[in-house]
PDB file of C-alpha atoms in Angstrom:
ATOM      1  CA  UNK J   5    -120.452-136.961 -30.737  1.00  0.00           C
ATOM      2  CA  UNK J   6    -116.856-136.318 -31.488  1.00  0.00           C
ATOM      3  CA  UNK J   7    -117.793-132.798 -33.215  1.00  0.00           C
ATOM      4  CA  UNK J   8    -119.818-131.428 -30.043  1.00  0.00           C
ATOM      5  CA  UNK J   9    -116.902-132.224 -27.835  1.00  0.00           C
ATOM      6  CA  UNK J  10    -114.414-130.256 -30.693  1.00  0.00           C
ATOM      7  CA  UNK J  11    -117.088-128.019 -30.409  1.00  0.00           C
ATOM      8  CA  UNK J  12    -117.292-127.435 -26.674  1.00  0.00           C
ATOM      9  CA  UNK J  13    -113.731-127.877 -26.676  1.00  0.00           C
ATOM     10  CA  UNK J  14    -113.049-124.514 -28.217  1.00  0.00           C
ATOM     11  CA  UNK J  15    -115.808-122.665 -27.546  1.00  0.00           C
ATOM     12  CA  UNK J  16    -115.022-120.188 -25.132  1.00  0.00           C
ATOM     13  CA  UNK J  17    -116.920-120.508 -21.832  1.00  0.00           C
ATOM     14  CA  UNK J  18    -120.218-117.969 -21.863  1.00  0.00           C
ATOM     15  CA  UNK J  19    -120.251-116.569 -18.297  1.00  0.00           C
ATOM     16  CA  UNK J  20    -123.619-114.637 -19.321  1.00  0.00           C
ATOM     17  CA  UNK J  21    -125.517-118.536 -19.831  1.00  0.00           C
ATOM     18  CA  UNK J  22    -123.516-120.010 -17.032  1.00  0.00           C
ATOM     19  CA  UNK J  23    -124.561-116.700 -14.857  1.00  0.00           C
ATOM     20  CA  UNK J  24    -121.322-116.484 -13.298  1.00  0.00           C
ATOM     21  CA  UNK J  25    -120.851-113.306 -10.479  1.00  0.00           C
ATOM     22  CA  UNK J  26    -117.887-112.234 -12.299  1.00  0.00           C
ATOM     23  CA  UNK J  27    -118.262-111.477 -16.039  1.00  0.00           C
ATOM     24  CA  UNK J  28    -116.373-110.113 -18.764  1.00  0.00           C
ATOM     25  CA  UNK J  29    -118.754-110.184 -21.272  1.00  0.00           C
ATOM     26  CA  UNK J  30    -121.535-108.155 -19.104  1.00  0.00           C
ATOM     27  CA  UNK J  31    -119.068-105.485 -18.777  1.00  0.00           C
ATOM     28  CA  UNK J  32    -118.372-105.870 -22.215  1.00  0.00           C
ATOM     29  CA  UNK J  33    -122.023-106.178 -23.623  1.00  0.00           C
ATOM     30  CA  UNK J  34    -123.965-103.795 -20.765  1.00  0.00           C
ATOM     31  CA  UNK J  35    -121.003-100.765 -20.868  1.00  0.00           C
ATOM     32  CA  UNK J  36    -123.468 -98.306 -21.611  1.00  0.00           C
ATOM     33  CA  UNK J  37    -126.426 -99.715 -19.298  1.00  0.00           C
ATOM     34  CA  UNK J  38    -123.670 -99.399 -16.617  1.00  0.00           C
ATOM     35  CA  UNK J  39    -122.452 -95.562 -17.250  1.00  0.00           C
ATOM     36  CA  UNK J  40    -126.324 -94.143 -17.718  1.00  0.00           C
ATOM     37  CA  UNK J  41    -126.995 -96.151 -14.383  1.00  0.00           C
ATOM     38  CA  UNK J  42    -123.610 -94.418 -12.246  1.00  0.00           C
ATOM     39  CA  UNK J  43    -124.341 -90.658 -13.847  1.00  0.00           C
ATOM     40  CA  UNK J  44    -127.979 -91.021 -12.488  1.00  0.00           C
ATOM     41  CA  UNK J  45    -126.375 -92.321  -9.193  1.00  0.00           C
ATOM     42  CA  UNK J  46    -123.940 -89.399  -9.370  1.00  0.00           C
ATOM     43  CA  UNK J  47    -126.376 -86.539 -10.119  1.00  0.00           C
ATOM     44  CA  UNK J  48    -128.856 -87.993  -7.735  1.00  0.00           C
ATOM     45  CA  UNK J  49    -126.399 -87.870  -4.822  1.00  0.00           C
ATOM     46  CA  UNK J  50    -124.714 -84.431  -5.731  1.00  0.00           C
ATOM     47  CA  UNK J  51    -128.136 -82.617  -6.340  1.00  0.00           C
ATOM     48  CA  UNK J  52    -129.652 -83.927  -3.168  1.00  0.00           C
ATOM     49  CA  UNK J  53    -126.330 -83.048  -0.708  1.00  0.00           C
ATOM     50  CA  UNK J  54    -126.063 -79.457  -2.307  1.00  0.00           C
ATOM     51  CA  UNK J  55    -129.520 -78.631  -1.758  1.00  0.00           C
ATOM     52  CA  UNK J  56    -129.577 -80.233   1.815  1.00  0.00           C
ATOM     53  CA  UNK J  57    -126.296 -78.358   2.473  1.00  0.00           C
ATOM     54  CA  UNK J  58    -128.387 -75.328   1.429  1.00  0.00           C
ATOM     55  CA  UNK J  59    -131.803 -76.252   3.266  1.00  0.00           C
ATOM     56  CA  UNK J  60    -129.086 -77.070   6.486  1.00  0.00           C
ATOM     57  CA  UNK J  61    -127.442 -74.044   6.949  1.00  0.00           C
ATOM     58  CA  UNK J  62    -129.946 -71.239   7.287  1.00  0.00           C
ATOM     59  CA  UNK J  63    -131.224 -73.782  10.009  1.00  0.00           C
ATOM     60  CA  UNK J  64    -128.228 -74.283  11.434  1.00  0.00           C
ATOM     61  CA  UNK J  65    -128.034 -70.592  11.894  1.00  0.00           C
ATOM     62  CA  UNK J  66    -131.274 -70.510  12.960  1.00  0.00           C
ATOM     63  CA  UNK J  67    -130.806 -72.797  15.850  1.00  0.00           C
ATOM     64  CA  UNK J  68    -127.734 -70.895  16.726  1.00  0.00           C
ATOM     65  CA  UNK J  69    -129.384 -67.588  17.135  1.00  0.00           C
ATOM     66  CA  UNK J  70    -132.206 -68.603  18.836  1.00  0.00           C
ATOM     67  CA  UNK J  71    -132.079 -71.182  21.904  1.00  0.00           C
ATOM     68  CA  UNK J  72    -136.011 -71.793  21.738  1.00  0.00           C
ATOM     69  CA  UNK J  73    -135.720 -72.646  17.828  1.00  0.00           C
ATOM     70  CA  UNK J  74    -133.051 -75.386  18.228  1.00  0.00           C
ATOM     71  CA  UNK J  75    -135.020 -78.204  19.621  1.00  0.00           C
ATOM     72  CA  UNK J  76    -137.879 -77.785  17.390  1.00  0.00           C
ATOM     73  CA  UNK J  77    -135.464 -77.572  14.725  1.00  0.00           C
ATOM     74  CA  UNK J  78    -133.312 -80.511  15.445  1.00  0.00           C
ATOM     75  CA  UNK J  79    -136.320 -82.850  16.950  1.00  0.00           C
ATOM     76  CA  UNK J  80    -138.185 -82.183  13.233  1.00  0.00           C
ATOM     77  CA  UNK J  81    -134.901 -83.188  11.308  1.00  0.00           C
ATOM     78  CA  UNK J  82    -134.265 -86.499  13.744  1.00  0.00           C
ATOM     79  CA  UNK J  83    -138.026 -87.420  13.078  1.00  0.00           C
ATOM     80  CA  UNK J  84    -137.691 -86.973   9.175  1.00  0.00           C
ATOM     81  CA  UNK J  85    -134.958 -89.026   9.669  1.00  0.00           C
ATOM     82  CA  UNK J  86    -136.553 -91.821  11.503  1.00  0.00           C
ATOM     83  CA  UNK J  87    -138.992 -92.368   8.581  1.00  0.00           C
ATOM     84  CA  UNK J  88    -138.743 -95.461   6.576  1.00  0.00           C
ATOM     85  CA  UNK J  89    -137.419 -94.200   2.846  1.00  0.00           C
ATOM     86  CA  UNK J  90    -139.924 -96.724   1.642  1.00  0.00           C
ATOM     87  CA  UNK J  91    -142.462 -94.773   2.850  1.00  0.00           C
ATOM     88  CA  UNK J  92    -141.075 -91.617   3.119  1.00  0.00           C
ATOM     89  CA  UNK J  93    -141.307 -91.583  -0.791  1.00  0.00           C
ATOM     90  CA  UNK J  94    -144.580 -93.297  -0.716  1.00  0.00           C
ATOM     91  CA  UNK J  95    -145.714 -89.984   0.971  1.00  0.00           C
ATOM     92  CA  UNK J  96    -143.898 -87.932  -1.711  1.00  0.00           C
ATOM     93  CA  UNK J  97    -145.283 -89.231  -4.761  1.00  0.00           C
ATOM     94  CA  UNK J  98    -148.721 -87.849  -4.807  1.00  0.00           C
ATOM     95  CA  UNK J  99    -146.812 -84.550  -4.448  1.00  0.00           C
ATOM     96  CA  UNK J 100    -143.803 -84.798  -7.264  1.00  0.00           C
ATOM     97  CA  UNK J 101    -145.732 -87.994  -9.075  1.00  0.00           C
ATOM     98  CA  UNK J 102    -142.855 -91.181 -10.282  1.00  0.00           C
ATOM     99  CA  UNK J 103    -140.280 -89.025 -10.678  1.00  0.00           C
ATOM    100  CA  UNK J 104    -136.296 -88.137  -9.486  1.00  0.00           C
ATOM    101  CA  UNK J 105    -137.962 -85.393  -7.858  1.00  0.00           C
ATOM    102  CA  UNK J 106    -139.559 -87.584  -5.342  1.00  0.00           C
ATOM    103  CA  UNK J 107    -136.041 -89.278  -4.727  1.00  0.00           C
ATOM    104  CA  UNK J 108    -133.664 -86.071  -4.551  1.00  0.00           C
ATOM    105  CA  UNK J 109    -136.442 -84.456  -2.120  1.00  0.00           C
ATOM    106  CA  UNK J 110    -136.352 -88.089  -0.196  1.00  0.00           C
ATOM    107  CA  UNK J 111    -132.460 -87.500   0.356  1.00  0.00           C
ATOM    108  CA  UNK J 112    -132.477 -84.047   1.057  1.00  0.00           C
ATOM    109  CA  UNK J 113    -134.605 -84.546   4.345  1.00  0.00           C
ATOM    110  CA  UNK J 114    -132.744 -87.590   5.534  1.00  0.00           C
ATOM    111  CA  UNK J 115    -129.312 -85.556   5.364  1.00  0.00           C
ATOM    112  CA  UNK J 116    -130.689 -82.403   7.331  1.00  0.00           C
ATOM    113  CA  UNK J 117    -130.541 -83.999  10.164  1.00  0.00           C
ATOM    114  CA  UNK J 118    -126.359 -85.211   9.862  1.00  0.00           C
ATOM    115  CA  UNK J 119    -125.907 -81.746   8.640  1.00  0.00           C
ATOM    116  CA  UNK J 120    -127.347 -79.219  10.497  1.00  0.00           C
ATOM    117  CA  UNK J 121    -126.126 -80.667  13.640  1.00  0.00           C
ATOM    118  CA  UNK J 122    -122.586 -80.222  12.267  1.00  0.00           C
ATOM    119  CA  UNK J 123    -122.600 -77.221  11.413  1.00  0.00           C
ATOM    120  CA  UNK J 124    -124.558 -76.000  14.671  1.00  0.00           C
ATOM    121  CA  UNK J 125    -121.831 -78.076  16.612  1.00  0.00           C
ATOM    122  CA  UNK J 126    -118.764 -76.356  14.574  1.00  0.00           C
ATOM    123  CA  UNK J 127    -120.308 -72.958  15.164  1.00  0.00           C
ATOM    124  CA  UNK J 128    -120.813 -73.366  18.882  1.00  0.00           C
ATOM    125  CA  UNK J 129    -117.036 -74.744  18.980  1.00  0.00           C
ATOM    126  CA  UNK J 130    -115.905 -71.135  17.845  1.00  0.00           C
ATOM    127  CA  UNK J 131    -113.996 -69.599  20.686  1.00  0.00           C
ATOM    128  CA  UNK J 132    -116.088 -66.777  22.790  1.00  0.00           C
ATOM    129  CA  UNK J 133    -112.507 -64.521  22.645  1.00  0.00           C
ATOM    130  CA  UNK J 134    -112.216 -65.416  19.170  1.00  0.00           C
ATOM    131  CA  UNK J 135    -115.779 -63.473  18.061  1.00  0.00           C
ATOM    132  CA  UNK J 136    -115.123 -60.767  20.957  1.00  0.00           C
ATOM    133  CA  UNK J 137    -112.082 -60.064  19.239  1.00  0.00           C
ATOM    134  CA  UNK J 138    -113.394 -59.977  15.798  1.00  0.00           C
ATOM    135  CA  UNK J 139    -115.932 -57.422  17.101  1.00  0.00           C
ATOM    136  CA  UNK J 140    -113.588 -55.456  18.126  1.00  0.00           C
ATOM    137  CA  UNK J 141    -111.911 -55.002  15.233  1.00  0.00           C
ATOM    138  CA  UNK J 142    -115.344 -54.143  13.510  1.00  0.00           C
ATOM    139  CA  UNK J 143    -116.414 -57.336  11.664  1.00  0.00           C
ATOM    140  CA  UNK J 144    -120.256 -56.923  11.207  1.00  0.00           C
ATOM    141  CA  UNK J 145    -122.371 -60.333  11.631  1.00  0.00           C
ATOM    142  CA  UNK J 146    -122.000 -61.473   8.066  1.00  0.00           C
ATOM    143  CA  UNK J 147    -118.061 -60.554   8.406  1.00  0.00           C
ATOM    144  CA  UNK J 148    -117.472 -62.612  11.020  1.00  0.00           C
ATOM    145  CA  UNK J 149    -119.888 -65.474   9.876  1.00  0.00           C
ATOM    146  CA  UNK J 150    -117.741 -66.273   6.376  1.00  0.00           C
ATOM    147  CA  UNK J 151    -114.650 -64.921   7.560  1.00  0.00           C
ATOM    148  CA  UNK J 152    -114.007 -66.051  11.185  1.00  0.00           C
ATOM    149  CA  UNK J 153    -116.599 -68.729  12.439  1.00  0.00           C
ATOM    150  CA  UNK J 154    -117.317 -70.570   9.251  1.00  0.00           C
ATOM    151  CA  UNK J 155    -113.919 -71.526   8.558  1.00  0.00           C
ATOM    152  CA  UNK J 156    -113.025 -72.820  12.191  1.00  0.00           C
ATOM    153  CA  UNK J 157    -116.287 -74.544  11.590  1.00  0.00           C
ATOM    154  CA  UNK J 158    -115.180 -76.305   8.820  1.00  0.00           C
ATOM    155  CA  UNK J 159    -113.885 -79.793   9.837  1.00  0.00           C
ATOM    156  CA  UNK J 160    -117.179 -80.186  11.869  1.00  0.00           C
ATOM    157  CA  UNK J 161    -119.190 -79.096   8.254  1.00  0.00           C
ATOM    158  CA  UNK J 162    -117.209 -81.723   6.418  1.00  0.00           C
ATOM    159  CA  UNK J 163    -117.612 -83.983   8.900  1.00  0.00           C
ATOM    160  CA  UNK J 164    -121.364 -83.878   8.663  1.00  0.00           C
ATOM    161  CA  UNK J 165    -120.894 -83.460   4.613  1.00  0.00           C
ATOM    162  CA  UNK J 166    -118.347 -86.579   4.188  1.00  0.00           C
ATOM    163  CA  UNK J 167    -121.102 -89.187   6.098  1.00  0.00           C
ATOM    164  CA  UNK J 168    -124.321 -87.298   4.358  1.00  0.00           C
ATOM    165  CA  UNK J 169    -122.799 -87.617   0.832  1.00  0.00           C
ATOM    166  CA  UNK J 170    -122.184 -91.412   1.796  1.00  0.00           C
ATOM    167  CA  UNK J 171    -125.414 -91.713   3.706  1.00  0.00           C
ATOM    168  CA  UNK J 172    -126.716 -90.768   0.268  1.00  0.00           C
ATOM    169  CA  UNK J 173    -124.907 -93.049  -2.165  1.00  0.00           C
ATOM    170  CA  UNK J 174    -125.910 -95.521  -0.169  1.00  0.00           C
ATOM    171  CA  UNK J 175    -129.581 -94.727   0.231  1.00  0.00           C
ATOM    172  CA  UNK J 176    -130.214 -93.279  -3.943  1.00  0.00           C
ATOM    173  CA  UNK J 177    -130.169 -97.208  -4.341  1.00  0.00           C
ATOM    174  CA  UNK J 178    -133.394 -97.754  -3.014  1.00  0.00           C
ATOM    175  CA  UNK J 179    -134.984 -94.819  -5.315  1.00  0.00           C
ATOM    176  CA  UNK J 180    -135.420 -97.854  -7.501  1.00  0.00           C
ATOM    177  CA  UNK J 181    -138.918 -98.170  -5.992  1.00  0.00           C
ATOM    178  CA  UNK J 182    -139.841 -95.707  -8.591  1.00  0.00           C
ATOM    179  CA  UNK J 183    -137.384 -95.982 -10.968  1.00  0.00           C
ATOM    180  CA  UNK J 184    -134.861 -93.015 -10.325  1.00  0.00           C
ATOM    181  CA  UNK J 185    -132.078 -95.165  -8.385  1.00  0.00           C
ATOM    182  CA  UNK J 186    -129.334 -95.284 -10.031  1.00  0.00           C
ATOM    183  CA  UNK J 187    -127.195 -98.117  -9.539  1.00  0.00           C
ATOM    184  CA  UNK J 188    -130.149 -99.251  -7.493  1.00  0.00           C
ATOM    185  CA  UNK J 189    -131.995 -99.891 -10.717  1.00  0.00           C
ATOM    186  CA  UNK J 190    -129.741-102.616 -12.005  1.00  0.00           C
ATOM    187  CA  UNK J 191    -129.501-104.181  -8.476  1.00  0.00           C
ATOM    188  CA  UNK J 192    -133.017-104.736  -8.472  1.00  0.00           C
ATOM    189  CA  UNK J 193    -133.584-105.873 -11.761  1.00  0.00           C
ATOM    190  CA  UNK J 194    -130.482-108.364 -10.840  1.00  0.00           C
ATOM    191  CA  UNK J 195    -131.864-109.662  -8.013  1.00  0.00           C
ATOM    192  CA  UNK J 196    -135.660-110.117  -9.200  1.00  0.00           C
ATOM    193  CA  UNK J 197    -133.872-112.138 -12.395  1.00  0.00           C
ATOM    194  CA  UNK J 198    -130.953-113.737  -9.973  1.00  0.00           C
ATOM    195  CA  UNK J 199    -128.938-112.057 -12.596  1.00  0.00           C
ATOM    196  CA  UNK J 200    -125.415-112.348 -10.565  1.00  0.00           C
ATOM    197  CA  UNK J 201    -122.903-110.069 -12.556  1.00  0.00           C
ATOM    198  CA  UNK J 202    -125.413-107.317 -12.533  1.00  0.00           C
ATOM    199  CA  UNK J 203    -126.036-107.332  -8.625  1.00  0.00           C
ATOM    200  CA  UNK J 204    -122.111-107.589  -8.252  1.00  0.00           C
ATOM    201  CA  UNK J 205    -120.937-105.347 -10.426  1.00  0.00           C
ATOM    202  CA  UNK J 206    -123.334-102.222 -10.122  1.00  0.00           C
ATOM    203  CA  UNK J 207    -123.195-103.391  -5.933  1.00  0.00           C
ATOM    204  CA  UNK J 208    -119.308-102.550  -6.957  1.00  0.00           C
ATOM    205  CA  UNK J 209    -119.602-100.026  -8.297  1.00  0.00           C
ATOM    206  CA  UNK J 210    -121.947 -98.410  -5.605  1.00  0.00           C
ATOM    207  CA  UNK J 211    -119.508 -98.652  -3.278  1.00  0.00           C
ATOM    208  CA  UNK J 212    -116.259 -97.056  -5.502  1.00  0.00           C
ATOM    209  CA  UNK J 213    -118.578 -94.321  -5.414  1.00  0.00           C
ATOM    210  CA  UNK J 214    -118.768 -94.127  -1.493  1.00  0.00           C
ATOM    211  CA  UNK J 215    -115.117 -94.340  -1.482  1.00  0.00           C
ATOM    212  CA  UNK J 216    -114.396 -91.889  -4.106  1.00  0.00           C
ATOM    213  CA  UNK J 217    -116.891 -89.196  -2.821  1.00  0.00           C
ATOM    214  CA  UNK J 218    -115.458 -89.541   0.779  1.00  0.00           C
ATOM    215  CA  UNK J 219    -112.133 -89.224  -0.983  1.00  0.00           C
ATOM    216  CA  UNK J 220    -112.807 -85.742  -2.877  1.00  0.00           C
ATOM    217  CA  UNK J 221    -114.323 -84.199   0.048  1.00  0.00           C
ATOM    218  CA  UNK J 222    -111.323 -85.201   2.530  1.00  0.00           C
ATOM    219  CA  UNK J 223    -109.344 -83.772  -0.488  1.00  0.00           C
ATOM    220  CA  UNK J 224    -111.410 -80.570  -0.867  1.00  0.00           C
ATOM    221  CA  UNK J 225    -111.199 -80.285   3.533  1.00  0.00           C
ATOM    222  CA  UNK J 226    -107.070 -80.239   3.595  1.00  0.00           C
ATOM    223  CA  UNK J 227    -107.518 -77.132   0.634  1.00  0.00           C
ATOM    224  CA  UNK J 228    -109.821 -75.490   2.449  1.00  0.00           C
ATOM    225  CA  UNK J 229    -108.138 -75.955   6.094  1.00  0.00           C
ATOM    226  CA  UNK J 230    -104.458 -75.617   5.382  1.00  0.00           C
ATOM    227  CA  UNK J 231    -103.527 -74.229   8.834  1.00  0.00           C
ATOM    228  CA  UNK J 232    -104.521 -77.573  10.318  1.00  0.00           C
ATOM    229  CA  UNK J 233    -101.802 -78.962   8.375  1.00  0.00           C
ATOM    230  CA  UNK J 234     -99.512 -76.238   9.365  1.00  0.00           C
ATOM    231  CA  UNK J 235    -100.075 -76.662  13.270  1.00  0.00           C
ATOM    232  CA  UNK J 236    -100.058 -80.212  12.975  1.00  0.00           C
ATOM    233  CA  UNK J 237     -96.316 -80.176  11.427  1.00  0.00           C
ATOM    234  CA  UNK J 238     -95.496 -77.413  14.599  1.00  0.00           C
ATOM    235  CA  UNK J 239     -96.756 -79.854  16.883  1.00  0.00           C
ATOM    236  CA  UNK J 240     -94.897 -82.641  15.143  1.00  0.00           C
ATOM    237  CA  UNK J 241     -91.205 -80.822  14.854  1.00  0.00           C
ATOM    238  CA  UNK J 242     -91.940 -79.712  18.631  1.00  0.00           C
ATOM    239  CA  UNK J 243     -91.980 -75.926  18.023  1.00  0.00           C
ATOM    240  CA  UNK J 244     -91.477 -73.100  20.691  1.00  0.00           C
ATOM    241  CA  UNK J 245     -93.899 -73.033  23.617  1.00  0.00           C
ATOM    242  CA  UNK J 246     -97.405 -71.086  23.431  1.00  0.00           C
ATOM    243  CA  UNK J 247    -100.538 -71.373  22.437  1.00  0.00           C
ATOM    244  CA  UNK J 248    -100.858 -71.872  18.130  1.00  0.00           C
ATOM    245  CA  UNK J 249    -103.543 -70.387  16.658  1.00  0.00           C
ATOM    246  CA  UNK J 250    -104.917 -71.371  13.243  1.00  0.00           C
ATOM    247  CA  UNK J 251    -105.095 -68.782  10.564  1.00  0.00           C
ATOM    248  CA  UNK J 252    -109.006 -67.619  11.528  1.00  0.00           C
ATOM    249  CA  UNK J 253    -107.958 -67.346  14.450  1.00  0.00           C
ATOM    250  CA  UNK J 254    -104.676 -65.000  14.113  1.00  0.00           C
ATOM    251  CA  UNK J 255    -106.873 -63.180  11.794  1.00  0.00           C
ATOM    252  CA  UNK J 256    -109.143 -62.327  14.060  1.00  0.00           C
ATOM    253  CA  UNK J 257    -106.810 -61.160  17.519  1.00  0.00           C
ATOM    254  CA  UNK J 258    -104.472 -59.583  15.602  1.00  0.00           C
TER     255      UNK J 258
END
């Protein structure tokens, strides 16, 4: 009796057989398990958001252009949306069979319906004086599209783009139904074994990624907007009186 107590005495504690939520040793012993699971997460999320970005914004334009288009075109994305992603991939896989392809095209059609109405909203928030002027100068339709309109429309577009891409990390969990979810896979098999450091820890991890993605993009928005900044620090060091234009903007009346 007095050699099991030595025993237990300096035997470190297993958190694995006491099934602890927090666990060194599962970090330690599943390191691998855990990276495959986040770079499936990761190119699951990315893949669906660029093609949904690229589905979006022909629609978006669409919409735009013509009045009679844009409630057929945002009623279809709201009811894609509406559908359960249970069975929204239920009715996928007799078309893709169990496979990512069923999950990314899942994804896709959920975030059409955050993005196109950003972008339609940013482009209809583009000054009328601001495209008359443009025109004037003689800036064709593509011109003024990528040179003048899309970059005023940019903090709507990554707007929409910041809460799809977290929509999506958030919802590539549940492609665990048919094995292509990521971080979703080890949450499941966690919670059908009770298996407490795996639900915490990829549940963890999940949301790092939220926070990190939402991160980059409000990273790659101040890049890509830097006359925000710049009229923001006007407004702050109470500059002369007028009306300040951002950099599209000058661009295009002067």
């Amino acid at each position: 009796m007095s050699s099991t107590y030595v025993s237990a005495a300096v035997s470190p504690r297993d958190c694995l057989q006491a099934n602890d939520w927090i666990c060194g040793e599962y970090l330690r012993s599943r390191g691998q398990e855990l990276v495959d699971a986040t770079v499936q997460h990761v190119w699951i999320t990315v893949l669906s958001v660029a093609i949904g970005l690229l589905v979006a914004f022909p629609l978006a334009l669409l919409a735009r252009q013509r009045r009679g288009a844009a409630g057929p075109v945002l009623g279809l994305t709201t009811i894609l949306y509406t559908v359960p992603s249970l069975a929204m991939f239920a009715l996928l896989t007799p078309v893709f069979g169990v496979s990512a392809a069923v999950v990314v095209t899942g994804l896709v059609l959920y975030s059409l319906t955050i993005l196109v109405r950003n972008i339609l909203a940013g482009l209809q928030a583009v000054p009328a004086e601001v495209r008359e002027a443009a025109r004037g100068m003689g800036y064709g339709p593509l011109r003024l599209l990528f040179q003048v309109e899309l970059p005023l429309a940019l903090p709507a577009l990554m707007a929409g783009l910041r809460i799809a891409t977290v929509s999506t990390v958030a919802m590539t969990t549940i492609g665990a139904v048919v094995g292509f979810g990521g971080l979703g896979n080890l949450i499941d098999s966690g919670m059908q074994g009770f298996f407490k450091a795996e639900v915490l820890t990829a549940s963890v991890l999940c949301v790092l990624l939220a926070l990190v993605a939402d991160l980059l993009l409000v990273g790659l928005q101040r890049a890509l907007t830097p006359w925000t900044r710049a009229g923001r620090t006007r407004r702050g060091l109470g500059g002369a009186g007028g009306i300040r234009r951002s950099g599209p903007e000058r661009k295009a009346v002067a």
